[in-house]
N, C-alpha and C. Protein backbone atom coordinates (compact mmCIF):
# COMPACT_ATOMS: atom_id res chain seq x y z
N ASN A 1 -13.89 -108.40 -23.78
CA ASN A 1 -14.71 -109.16 -22.86
C ASN A 1 -16.07 -108.51 -22.62
N PHE A 2 -16.10 -107.17 -22.60
CA PHE A 2 -17.36 -106.47 -22.39
C PHE A 2 -18.35 -106.77 -23.53
N VAL A 3 -17.84 -106.84 -24.75
CA VAL A 3 -18.70 -107.14 -25.91
C VAL A 3 -19.28 -108.54 -25.78
N LEU A 4 -18.46 -109.50 -25.36
CA LEU A 4 -18.94 -110.86 -25.17
C LEU A 4 -20.02 -110.92 -24.09
N LEU A 5 -19.82 -110.18 -23.01
CA LEU A 5 -20.81 -110.15 -21.93
C LEU A 5 -22.12 -109.52 -22.41
N THR A 6 -22.03 -108.45 -23.16
CA THR A 6 -23.21 -107.79 -23.71
C THR A 6 -23.96 -108.74 -24.63
N ASP A 7 -23.25 -109.43 -25.50
CA ASP A 7 -23.88 -110.41 -26.40
C ASP A 7 -24.55 -111.53 -25.61
N PHE A 8 -23.90 -111.97 -24.57
CA PHE A 8 -24.43 -113.03 -23.72
C PHE A 8 -25.73 -112.59 -23.05
N MET A 9 -25.75 -111.37 -22.54
CA MET A 9 -26.96 -110.85 -21.89
C MET A 9 -28.08 -110.66 -22.91
N GLN A 10 -27.75 -110.20 -24.11
CA GLN A 10 -28.77 -110.05 -25.15
C GLN A 10 -29.35 -111.40 -25.53
N GLU A 11 -28.51 -112.41 -25.57
CA GLU A 11 -28.98 -113.76 -25.86
C GLU A 11 -29.94 -114.25 -24.76
N ALA A 12 -29.64 -113.92 -23.53
CA ALA A 12 -30.53 -114.30 -22.41
C ALA A 12 -31.90 -113.66 -22.58
N VAL A 13 -31.93 -112.41 -22.96
CA VAL A 13 -33.20 -111.70 -23.14
C VAL A 13 -33.97 -112.32 -24.31
N LYS A 14 -33.30 -112.63 -25.41
CA LYS A 14 -33.97 -113.24 -26.57
C LYS A 14 -34.58 -114.60 -26.19
N LYS A 15 -33.85 -115.38 -25.44
CA LYS A 15 -34.35 -116.69 -25.04
C LYS A 15 -35.54 -116.55 -24.07
N ALA A 16 -35.48 -115.56 -23.20
CA ALA A 16 -36.61 -115.31 -22.29
C ALA A 16 -37.84 -114.87 -23.09
N GLU A 17 -37.64 -114.03 -24.11
CA GLU A 17 -38.76 -113.61 -24.97
C GLU A 17 -39.42 -114.81 -25.62
N LYS A 18 -38.61 -115.72 -26.10
CA LYS A 18 -39.13 -116.92 -26.75
C LYS A 18 -39.99 -117.73 -25.78
N GLU A 19 -39.52 -117.88 -24.56
CA GLU A 19 -40.27 -118.63 -23.54
C GLU A 19 -41.58 -117.92 -23.18
N LEU A 20 -41.52 -116.61 -23.06
CA LEU A 20 -42.72 -115.84 -22.72
C LEU A 20 -43.76 -115.88 -23.84
N LYS A 21 -43.31 -115.92 -25.08
CA LYS A 21 -44.24 -116.02 -26.21
C LYS A 21 -45.00 -117.34 -26.15
N LYS A 22 -44.32 -118.41 -25.74
CA LYS A 22 -44.98 -119.71 -25.58
C LYS A 22 -46.08 -119.63 -24.53
N ARG A 23 -45.84 -118.82 -23.51
CA ARG A 23 -46.80 -118.69 -22.41
C ARG A 23 -47.85 -117.60 -22.67
N LYS A 24 -47.78 -117.00 -23.84
CA LYS A 24 -48.71 -115.94 -24.23
C LYS A 24 -48.77 -114.80 -23.21
N SER A 25 -47.60 -114.41 -22.74
CA SER A 25 -47.50 -113.32 -21.78
C SER A 25 -47.71 -111.97 -22.46
N LYS A 26 -48.06 -110.99 -21.66
CA LYS A 26 -48.17 -109.62 -22.15
C LYS A 26 -46.93 -108.86 -21.75
N ASN A 27 -46.66 -107.76 -22.42
CA ASN A 27 -45.52 -106.90 -22.10
C ASN A 27 -44.21 -107.69 -22.18
N ILE A 28 -44.08 -108.47 -23.22
CA ILE A 28 -43.00 -109.44 -23.35
C ILE A 28 -41.61 -108.81 -23.30
N ALA A 29 -41.39 -107.71 -23.99
CA ALA A 29 -40.04 -107.13 -24.06
C ALA A 29 -39.53 -106.74 -22.67
N LYS A 30 -40.36 -106.07 -21.91
CA LYS A 30 -39.95 -105.62 -20.58
C LYS A 30 -39.71 -106.81 -19.65
N ILE A 31 -40.64 -107.74 -19.63
CA ILE A 31 -40.54 -108.90 -18.73
C ILE A 31 -39.36 -109.79 -19.16
N ALA A 32 -39.16 -109.96 -20.46
CA ALA A 32 -38.04 -110.78 -20.95
C ALA A 32 -36.71 -110.21 -20.50
N ASN A 33 -36.59 -108.90 -20.50
CA ASN A 33 -35.36 -108.26 -20.05
C ASN A 33 -35.11 -108.58 -18.57
N ILE A 34 -36.15 -108.47 -17.76
CA ILE A 34 -36.02 -108.74 -16.33
C ILE A 34 -35.67 -110.21 -16.10
N ILE A 35 -36.38 -111.10 -16.78
CA ILE A 35 -36.16 -112.54 -16.58
C ILE A 35 -34.81 -112.98 -17.14
N GLY A 36 -34.48 -112.54 -18.35
CA GLY A 36 -33.23 -112.96 -18.98
C GLY A 36 -32.01 -112.54 -18.18
N LEU A 37 -31.96 -111.27 -17.79
CA LEU A 37 -30.82 -110.78 -17.02
C LEU A 37 -30.78 -111.43 -15.64
N GLY A 38 -31.96 -111.58 -15.03
CA GLY A 38 -32.03 -112.23 -13.73
C GLY A 38 -31.56 -113.67 -13.78
N ALA A 39 -31.91 -114.38 -14.86
CA ALA A 39 -31.53 -115.78 -14.99
C ALA A 39 -30.02 -115.94 -15.04
N VAL A 40 -29.36 -115.07 -15.78
CA VAL A 40 -27.90 -115.16 -15.88
C VAL A 40 -27.25 -114.82 -14.53
N LYS A 41 -27.68 -113.73 -13.93
CA LYS A 41 -27.09 -113.32 -12.65
C LYS A 41 -27.29 -114.40 -11.59
N TYR A 42 -28.52 -114.90 -11.48
CA TYR A 42 -28.82 -115.90 -10.46
C TYR A 42 -28.01 -117.18 -10.69
N SER A 43 -27.88 -117.60 -11.93
CA SER A 43 -27.13 -118.82 -12.24
C SER A 43 -25.69 -118.73 -11.78
N ILE A 44 -25.15 -117.54 -11.80
CA ILE A 44 -23.76 -117.33 -11.36
C ILE A 44 -23.69 -117.19 -9.84
N LEU A 45 -24.61 -116.39 -9.28
CA LEU A 45 -24.54 -116.08 -7.85
C LEU A 45 -24.99 -117.21 -6.93
N LYS A 46 -25.73 -118.17 -7.44
CA LYS A 46 -26.21 -119.26 -6.59
C LYS A 46 -25.13 -120.29 -6.29
N VAL A 47 -24.00 -120.18 -6.97
CA VAL A 47 -22.93 -121.17 -6.83
C VAL A 47 -21.84 -120.65 -5.90
N SER A 48 -21.43 -121.48 -4.98
CA SER A 48 -20.33 -121.17 -4.09
C SER A 48 -19.07 -120.92 -4.93
N PRO A 49 -18.25 -119.94 -4.57
CA PRO A 49 -17.08 -119.60 -5.39
C PRO A 49 -16.06 -120.73 -5.53
N GLU A 50 -16.09 -121.71 -4.62
CA GLU A 50 -15.15 -122.83 -4.72
C GLU A 50 -15.53 -123.80 -5.82
N LYS A 51 -16.75 -123.70 -6.31
CA LYS A 51 -17.25 -124.65 -7.30
C LYS A 51 -17.22 -124.04 -8.70
N ASN A 52 -17.16 -124.90 -9.69
CA ASN A 52 -17.23 -124.45 -11.08
C ASN A 52 -18.68 -124.17 -11.44
N ILE A 53 -18.86 -123.21 -12.33
CA ILE A 53 -20.19 -122.88 -12.81
C ILE A 53 -20.36 -123.52 -14.18
N LEU A 54 -21.38 -124.35 -14.30
CA LEU A 54 -21.73 -124.93 -15.59
C LEU A 54 -23.04 -124.27 -16.02
N PHE A 55 -22.93 -123.37 -16.96
CA PHE A 55 -24.11 -122.61 -17.38
C PHE A 55 -24.85 -123.34 -18.49
N ASP A 56 -26.15 -123.46 -18.32
CA ASP A 56 -27.01 -124.11 -19.30
C ASP A 56 -28.24 -123.22 -19.50
N TRP A 57 -28.46 -122.78 -20.74
CA TRP A 57 -29.58 -121.88 -21.03
C TRP A 57 -30.91 -122.46 -20.57
N ASN A 58 -31.15 -123.71 -20.90
CA ASN A 58 -32.45 -124.31 -20.55
C ASN A 58 -32.68 -124.34 -19.05
N SER A 59 -31.67 -124.67 -18.30
CA SER A 59 -31.79 -124.69 -16.84
C SER A 59 -31.96 -123.28 -16.29
N ALA A 60 -31.16 -122.35 -16.77
CA ALA A 60 -31.19 -120.98 -16.25
C ALA A 60 -32.53 -120.30 -16.48
N LEU A 61 -33.15 -120.57 -17.61
CA LEU A 61 -34.41 -119.89 -17.96
C LEU A 61 -35.65 -120.71 -17.61
N SER A 62 -35.47 -121.82 -16.93
CA SER A 62 -36.61 -122.65 -16.56
C SER A 62 -37.45 -121.97 -15.48
N PHE A 63 -38.75 -122.18 -15.55
CA PHE A 63 -39.65 -121.66 -14.53
C PHE A 63 -39.82 -122.66 -13.40
N GLU A 64 -39.03 -123.73 -13.44
CA GLU A 64 -39.05 -124.75 -12.40
C GLU A 64 -37.63 -124.96 -11.91
N GLY A 65 -37.49 -125.28 -10.65
CA GLY A 65 -36.17 -125.56 -10.10
C GLY A 65 -35.49 -124.32 -9.57
N GLU A 66 -34.22 -124.44 -9.27
CA GLU A 66 -33.47 -123.37 -8.63
C GLU A 66 -33.00 -122.35 -9.66
N THR A 67 -33.95 -121.48 -10.06
CA THR A 67 -33.67 -120.46 -11.08
C THR A 67 -34.30 -119.14 -10.69
N ALA A 68 -33.79 -118.08 -11.27
CA ALA A 68 -34.39 -116.77 -11.04
C ALA A 68 -35.83 -116.71 -11.54
N PRO A 69 -36.15 -117.25 -12.74
CA PRO A 69 -37.55 -117.20 -13.18
C PRO A 69 -38.52 -117.89 -12.20
N TYR A 70 -38.08 -118.96 -11.56
CA TYR A 70 -38.91 -119.64 -10.57
C TYR A 70 -39.20 -118.70 -9.39
N ILE A 71 -38.17 -118.03 -8.91
CA ILE A 71 -38.32 -117.12 -7.78
C ILE A 71 -39.12 -115.88 -8.20
N GLN A 72 -38.83 -115.36 -9.39
CA GLN A 72 -39.56 -114.20 -9.89
C GLN A 72 -41.04 -114.53 -10.07
N TYR A 73 -41.32 -115.76 -10.49
CA TYR A 73 -42.71 -116.18 -10.66
C TYR A 73 -43.42 -116.25 -9.31
N ALA A 74 -42.73 -116.70 -8.27
CA ALA A 74 -43.32 -116.71 -6.93
C ALA A 74 -43.65 -115.28 -6.50
N TYR A 75 -42.76 -114.34 -6.80
CA TYR A 75 -43.02 -112.93 -6.48
C TYR A 75 -44.25 -112.43 -7.25
N ALA A 76 -44.31 -112.73 -8.54
CA ALA A 76 -45.44 -112.29 -9.37
C ALA A 76 -46.75 -112.92 -8.87
N ARG A 77 -46.70 -114.19 -8.46
CA ARG A 77 -47.89 -114.85 -7.91
C ARG A 77 -48.35 -114.14 -6.64
N ALA A 78 -47.43 -113.81 -5.76
CA ALA A 78 -47.78 -113.08 -4.53
C ALA A 78 -48.41 -111.73 -4.88
N SER A 79 -47.84 -111.05 -5.85
CA SER A 79 -48.39 -109.76 -6.29
C SER A 79 -49.81 -109.93 -6.80
N SER A 80 -50.05 -110.99 -7.55
CA SER A 80 -51.37 -111.26 -8.10
C SER A 80 -52.39 -111.53 -6.99
N ILE A 81 -52.00 -112.30 -5.99
CA ILE A 81 -52.90 -112.58 -4.87
C ILE A 81 -53.28 -111.29 -4.17
N LEU A 82 -52.31 -110.45 -3.90
CA LEU A 82 -52.57 -109.20 -3.20
C LEU A 82 -53.45 -108.27 -4.03
N LYS A 83 -53.27 -108.29 -5.33
CA LYS A 83 -54.07 -107.46 -6.22
C LYS A 83 -55.53 -107.94 -6.26
N LYS A 84 -55.74 -109.27 -6.25
CA LYS A 84 -57.08 -109.84 -6.30
C LYS A 84 -57.86 -109.64 -5.01
N ALA A 85 -57.15 -109.57 -3.90
CA ALA A 85 -57.82 -109.45 -2.60
C ALA A 85 -58.57 -108.13 -2.51
N LYS A 86 -59.73 -108.20 -1.97
CA LYS A 86 -60.55 -106.99 -1.82
C LYS A 86 -60.30 -106.29 -0.49
N ILE A 87 -59.46 -106.90 0.33
CA ILE A 87 -59.15 -106.32 1.63
C ILE A 87 -57.64 -106.24 1.79
N THR A 88 -57.20 -105.49 2.80
CA THR A 88 -55.78 -105.37 3.07
C THR A 88 -55.38 -106.33 4.19
N ALA A 89 -54.11 -106.44 4.40
CA ALA A 89 -53.58 -107.37 5.40
C ALA A 89 -53.45 -106.71 6.78
N ASN A 90 -54.21 -105.68 7.04
CA ASN A 90 -54.13 -104.97 8.33
C ASN A 90 -54.63 -105.84 9.47
N ASN A 91 -54.00 -105.73 10.61
CA ASN A 91 -54.39 -106.40 11.85
C ASN A 91 -54.62 -107.90 11.69
N PRO A 92 -53.62 -108.64 11.24
CA PRO A 92 -53.81 -110.08 11.11
C PRO A 92 -53.94 -110.74 12.48
N ASN A 93 -54.65 -111.85 12.52
CA ASN A 93 -54.83 -112.62 13.75
C ASN A 93 -53.94 -113.85 13.64
N TYR A 94 -52.77 -113.78 14.20
CA TYR A 94 -51.79 -114.86 14.06
C TYR A 94 -52.19 -116.13 14.80
N LEU A 95 -53.21 -116.06 15.64
CA LEU A 95 -53.72 -117.26 16.30
C LEU A 95 -54.42 -118.18 15.30
N LEU A 96 -54.75 -117.67 14.13
CA LEU A 96 -55.41 -118.48 13.10
C LEU A 96 -54.42 -119.31 12.29
N ILE A 97 -53.15 -119.10 12.52
CA ILE A 97 -52.13 -119.85 11.78
C ILE A 97 -52.00 -121.24 12.39
N THR A 98 -52.39 -122.24 11.60
CA THR A 98 -52.36 -123.60 12.12
C THR A 98 -51.74 -124.61 11.15
N SER A 99 -51.71 -124.32 9.88
CA SER A 99 -51.23 -125.32 8.92
C SER A 99 -49.70 -125.38 8.94
N PRO A 100 -49.16 -126.56 8.67
CA PRO A 100 -47.70 -126.70 8.62
C PRO A 100 -47.06 -125.79 7.56
N GLN A 101 -47.77 -125.56 6.46
CA GLN A 101 -47.22 -124.71 5.39
C GLN A 101 -47.11 -123.25 5.84
N GLU A 102 -48.11 -122.78 6.59
CA GLU A 102 -48.05 -121.41 7.11
C GLU A 102 -46.89 -121.27 8.09
N ILE A 103 -46.77 -122.22 8.98
CA ILE A 103 -45.72 -122.19 10.00
C ILE A 103 -44.34 -122.28 9.35
N ASN A 104 -44.19 -123.18 8.40
CA ASN A 104 -42.91 -123.32 7.69
C ASN A 104 -42.52 -122.02 6.98
N LEU A 105 -43.48 -121.41 6.31
CA LEU A 105 -43.20 -120.17 5.59
C LEU A 105 -42.82 -119.04 6.55
N ILE A 106 -43.53 -118.92 7.65
CA ILE A 106 -43.22 -117.88 8.64
C ILE A 106 -41.83 -118.12 9.24
N ASN A 107 -41.51 -119.36 9.54
CA ASN A 107 -40.18 -119.67 10.06
C ASN A 107 -39.09 -119.32 9.05
N LYS A 108 -39.37 -119.56 7.79
CA LYS A 108 -38.41 -119.23 6.73
C LYS A 108 -38.24 -117.70 6.65
N LEU A 109 -39.33 -116.96 6.75
CA LEU A 109 -39.25 -115.50 6.73
C LEU A 109 -38.45 -114.97 7.93
N TYR A 110 -38.63 -115.61 9.05
CA TYR A 110 -38.01 -115.18 10.30
C TYR A 110 -36.48 -115.16 10.21
N ILE A 111 -35.90 -116.07 9.46
CA ILE A 111 -34.43 -116.18 9.42
C ILE A 111 -33.78 -115.27 8.37
N PHE A 112 -34.57 -114.51 7.63
CA PHE A 112 -34.02 -113.65 6.59
C PHE A 112 -32.90 -112.73 7.09
N PRO A 113 -33.11 -111.98 8.19
CA PRO A 113 -32.02 -111.10 8.64
C PRO A 113 -30.73 -111.86 8.98
N GLU A 114 -30.87 -113.05 9.53
CA GLU A 114 -29.70 -113.87 9.85
C GLU A 114 -28.95 -114.27 8.58
N VAL A 115 -29.69 -114.64 7.54
CA VAL A 115 -29.08 -115.03 6.27
C VAL A 115 -28.33 -113.84 5.67
N ILE A 116 -28.95 -112.68 5.70
CA ILE A 116 -28.31 -111.47 5.16
C ILE A 116 -27.04 -111.16 5.94
N PHE A 117 -27.11 -111.24 7.24
CA PHE A 117 -25.94 -110.96 8.07
C PHE A 117 -24.80 -111.91 7.74
N LYS A 118 -25.09 -113.20 7.71
CA LYS A 118 -24.05 -114.21 7.43
C LYS A 118 -23.48 -114.03 6.03
N SER A 119 -24.35 -113.77 5.07
CA SER A 119 -23.90 -113.57 3.69
C SER A 119 -22.97 -112.36 3.59
N THR A 120 -23.30 -111.31 4.31
CA THR A 120 -22.50 -110.09 4.28
C THR A 120 -21.16 -110.28 4.97
N ILE A 121 -21.20 -110.85 6.16
CA ILE A 121 -19.97 -111.04 6.93
C ILE A 121 -19.02 -111.99 6.22
N ASP A 122 -19.57 -113.08 5.66
CA ASP A 122 -18.74 -114.10 5.01
C ASP A 122 -18.50 -113.83 3.53
N LEU A 123 -19.09 -112.75 2.98
CA LEU A 123 -18.96 -112.41 1.56
C LEU A 123 -19.40 -113.57 0.68
N LYS A 124 -20.60 -114.10 0.96
CA LYS A 124 -21.12 -115.25 0.24
C LYS A 124 -22.54 -114.97 -0.27
N PRO A 125 -22.65 -114.33 -1.44
CA PRO A 125 -23.98 -114.03 -1.97
C PRO A 125 -24.81 -115.28 -2.27
N TYR A 126 -24.15 -116.41 -2.47
CA TYR A 126 -24.90 -117.63 -2.75
C TYR A 126 -25.80 -118.02 -1.59
N LEU A 127 -25.49 -117.58 -0.37
CA LEU A 127 -26.37 -117.86 0.77
C LEU A 127 -27.73 -117.19 0.59
N ILE A 128 -27.72 -115.97 0.07
CA ILE A 128 -28.97 -115.27 -0.20
C ILE A 128 -29.70 -115.96 -1.35
N ALA A 129 -28.97 -116.31 -2.39
CA ALA A 129 -29.59 -116.98 -3.54
C ALA A 129 -30.27 -118.28 -3.12
N ASN A 130 -29.58 -119.08 -2.34
CA ASN A 130 -30.15 -120.35 -1.88
C ASN A 130 -31.35 -120.12 -0.97
N TYR A 131 -31.25 -119.12 -0.11
CA TYR A 131 -32.35 -118.81 0.81
C TYR A 131 -33.61 -118.39 0.05
N ILE A 132 -33.47 -117.48 -0.90
CA ILE A 132 -34.69 -117.01 -1.59
C ILE A 132 -35.31 -118.11 -2.45
N TYR A 133 -34.50 -119.03 -2.94
CA TYR A 133 -35.05 -120.18 -3.63
C TYR A 133 -35.87 -121.03 -2.66
N GLN A 134 -35.32 -121.30 -1.49
CA GLN A 134 -36.05 -122.07 -0.48
C GLN A 134 -37.32 -121.35 -0.04
N LEU A 135 -37.24 -120.03 0.06
CA LEU A 135 -38.42 -119.24 0.42
C LEU A 135 -39.49 -119.36 -0.66
N ALA A 136 -39.09 -119.28 -1.92
CA ALA A 136 -40.04 -119.44 -3.03
C ALA A 136 -40.68 -120.82 -2.99
N GLN A 137 -39.90 -121.84 -2.67
CA GLN A 137 -40.45 -123.19 -2.55
C GLN A 137 -41.49 -123.25 -1.42
N SER A 138 -41.14 -122.69 -0.28
CA SER A 138 -42.07 -122.68 0.86
C SER A 138 -43.34 -121.91 0.52
N PHE A 139 -43.18 -120.80 -0.19
CA PHE A 139 -44.35 -120.02 -0.59
C PHE A 139 -45.24 -120.82 -1.53
N ASN A 140 -44.65 -121.52 -2.47
CA ASN A 140 -45.45 -122.31 -3.41
C ASN A 140 -46.18 -123.44 -2.70
N GLU A 141 -45.56 -124.06 -1.71
CA GLU A 141 -46.24 -125.08 -0.91
C GLU A 141 -47.41 -124.46 -0.15
N PHE A 142 -47.18 -123.31 0.45
CA PHE A 142 -48.23 -122.57 1.16
C PHE A 142 -49.37 -122.24 0.20
N TYR A 143 -49.04 -121.74 -0.97
CA TYR A 143 -50.04 -121.34 -1.96
C TYR A 143 -50.92 -122.53 -2.38
N HIS A 144 -50.30 -123.68 -2.55
CA HIS A 144 -51.05 -124.86 -3.01
C HIS A 144 -51.89 -125.50 -1.92
N LYS A 145 -51.51 -125.32 -0.66
CA LYS A 145 -52.23 -125.98 0.43
C LYS A 145 -53.17 -125.05 1.20
N CYS A 146 -52.92 -123.76 1.16
CA CYS A 146 -53.70 -122.80 1.96
C CYS A 146 -54.37 -121.78 1.05
N GLN A 147 -55.67 -121.79 1.03
CA GLN A 147 -56.38 -120.79 0.23
C GLN A 147 -56.14 -119.42 0.87
N CYS A 148 -55.65 -118.49 0.09
CA CYS A 148 -55.29 -117.18 0.63
C CYS A 148 -56.49 -116.24 0.78
N ILE A 149 -57.40 -116.29 -0.17
CA ILE A 149 -58.59 -115.44 -0.12
C ILE A 149 -59.77 -116.36 0.19
N THR A 150 -60.29 -116.23 1.41
CA THR A 150 -61.34 -117.13 1.88
C THR A 150 -62.59 -116.35 2.28
N GLU A 151 -63.61 -117.08 2.67
CA GLU A 151 -64.84 -116.45 3.19
C GLU A 151 -64.61 -115.84 4.57
N ASN A 152 -63.65 -116.38 5.29
CA ASN A 152 -63.32 -115.91 6.62
C ASN A 152 -62.40 -114.68 6.50
N ARG A 153 -62.94 -113.52 6.77
CA ARG A 153 -62.22 -112.26 6.60
C ARG A 153 -60.94 -112.21 7.44
N GLU A 154 -61.01 -112.68 8.67
CA GLU A 154 -59.84 -112.65 9.56
C GLU A 154 -58.73 -113.59 9.05
N LEU A 155 -59.11 -114.76 8.60
CA LEU A 155 -58.14 -115.70 8.04
C LEU A 155 -57.51 -115.13 6.77
N THR A 156 -58.33 -114.51 5.95
CA THR A 156 -57.83 -113.89 4.72
C THR A 156 -56.81 -112.81 5.05
N LYS A 157 -57.11 -111.93 5.99
CA LYS A 157 -56.17 -110.87 6.37
C LYS A 157 -54.86 -111.46 6.88
N THR A 158 -54.96 -112.54 7.64
CA THR A 158 -53.77 -113.17 8.19
C THR A 158 -52.92 -113.77 7.08
N ARG A 159 -53.56 -114.48 6.18
CA ARG A 159 -52.80 -115.10 5.08
C ARG A 159 -52.26 -114.05 4.12
N LEU A 160 -52.99 -112.98 3.92
CA LEU A 160 -52.49 -111.89 3.08
C LEU A 160 -51.26 -111.24 3.71
N ALA A 161 -51.23 -111.17 5.03
CA ALA A 161 -50.04 -110.62 5.71
C ALA A 161 -48.82 -111.51 5.44
N ILE A 162 -49.05 -112.82 5.43
CA ILE A 162 -47.96 -113.76 5.12
C ILE A 162 -47.51 -113.58 3.67
N VAL A 163 -48.46 -113.45 2.76
CA VAL A 163 -48.15 -113.24 1.34
C VAL A 163 -47.38 -111.94 1.15
N LEU A 164 -47.85 -110.88 1.80
CA LEU A 164 -47.20 -109.56 1.69
C LEU A 164 -45.76 -109.62 2.19
N SER A 165 -45.55 -110.28 3.31
CA SER A 165 -44.19 -110.41 3.87
C SER A 165 -43.29 -111.22 2.95
N THR A 166 -43.83 -112.30 2.42
CA THR A 166 -43.04 -113.14 1.51
C THR A 166 -42.66 -112.36 0.26
N ARG A 167 -43.62 -111.65 -0.27
CA ARG A 167 -43.38 -110.84 -1.48
C ARG A 167 -42.24 -109.85 -1.23
N GLN A 168 -42.27 -109.18 -0.08
CA GLN A 168 -41.25 -108.18 0.24
C GLN A 168 -39.88 -108.82 0.40
N VAL A 169 -39.82 -109.96 1.06
CA VAL A 169 -38.53 -110.61 1.27
C VAL A 169 -37.96 -111.15 -0.04
N LEU A 170 -38.82 -111.70 -0.90
CA LEU A 170 -38.35 -112.15 -2.21
C LEU A 170 -37.77 -110.98 -3.00
N LYS A 171 -38.48 -109.88 -3.00
CA LYS A 171 -38.01 -108.70 -3.74
C LYS A 171 -36.70 -108.17 -3.17
N THR A 172 -36.61 -108.09 -1.85
CA THR A 172 -35.39 -107.60 -1.21
C THR A 172 -34.23 -108.54 -1.47
N GLY A 173 -34.46 -109.83 -1.33
CA GLY A 173 -33.39 -110.81 -1.57
C GLY A 173 -32.88 -110.76 -2.99
N LEU A 174 -33.79 -110.72 -3.95
CA LEU A 174 -33.37 -110.62 -5.35
C LEU A 174 -32.66 -109.30 -5.61
N SER A 175 -33.16 -108.22 -5.02
CA SER A 175 -32.55 -106.91 -5.21
C SER A 175 -31.11 -106.90 -4.69
N LEU A 176 -30.87 -107.56 -3.58
CA LEU A 176 -29.51 -107.64 -3.04
C LEU A 176 -28.56 -108.36 -4.00
N LEU A 177 -29.12 -109.21 -4.85
CA LEU A 177 -28.32 -109.92 -5.85
C LEU A 177 -28.27 -109.16 -7.18
N GLY A 178 -28.93 -108.00 -7.22
CA GLY A 178 -28.94 -107.20 -8.45
C GLY A 178 -29.95 -107.69 -9.46
N ILE A 179 -31.00 -108.37 -8.97
CA ILE A 179 -32.01 -108.95 -9.85
C ILE A 179 -33.35 -108.25 -9.61
N ASP A 180 -33.98 -107.84 -10.68
CA ASP A 180 -35.27 -107.15 -10.61
C ASP A 180 -36.41 -108.17 -10.61
N VAL A 181 -37.62 -107.70 -10.28
CA VAL A 181 -38.78 -108.58 -10.27
C VAL A 181 -39.91 -107.97 -11.11
N PRO A 182 -40.59 -108.80 -11.89
CA PRO A 182 -41.76 -108.32 -12.62
C PRO A 182 -43.02 -108.47 -11.75
N GLU A 183 -43.95 -107.56 -11.88
CA GLU A 183 -45.20 -107.67 -11.13
C GLU A 183 -46.09 -108.76 -11.71
N LYS A 184 -45.96 -108.98 -13.01
CA LYS A 184 -46.73 -110.02 -13.71
C LYS A 184 -45.78 -110.82 -14.57
N MET A 185 -46.18 -112.08 -14.84
CA MET A 185 -45.37 -112.89 -15.75
C MET A 185 -46.26 -113.62 -16.73
């Protein structure tokens, strides 16, 4: 069984490499390993134990939908925003938070400890998997509606604080599931 599992994981990495080549990514071998292994783990852990797991390579390795690559891409996007910013997220002014996307994302971040607690007490890792997917969705909505790096220095610092928090929670959530994150994709 161990040999079959090893072959399965190697196949995941090969398929991730193929997808990354289409996207003309750099550092393909390292990133493919992170994405391929993460895709398999997430596909298994996102399902409640009472349900059957139907594994599909195309679904598992998709950069859209409820997949590890989708969540990992949200993490990489947050990393990219923070890297591009010329300022840090120090002393954010939370009174500047007005958009529904900012509020939704902050509310989603707020419940992270509760999700971890419930997942731990009930022995249900799928709760973490579902939560980080929803967080990635909220982050992508925020990213598309709210410019993170603006002319307004105070607003930029505030939004960068939100990005920084989201990035940390995505990384922690994935780490709890045994899934690594790439800084770039």
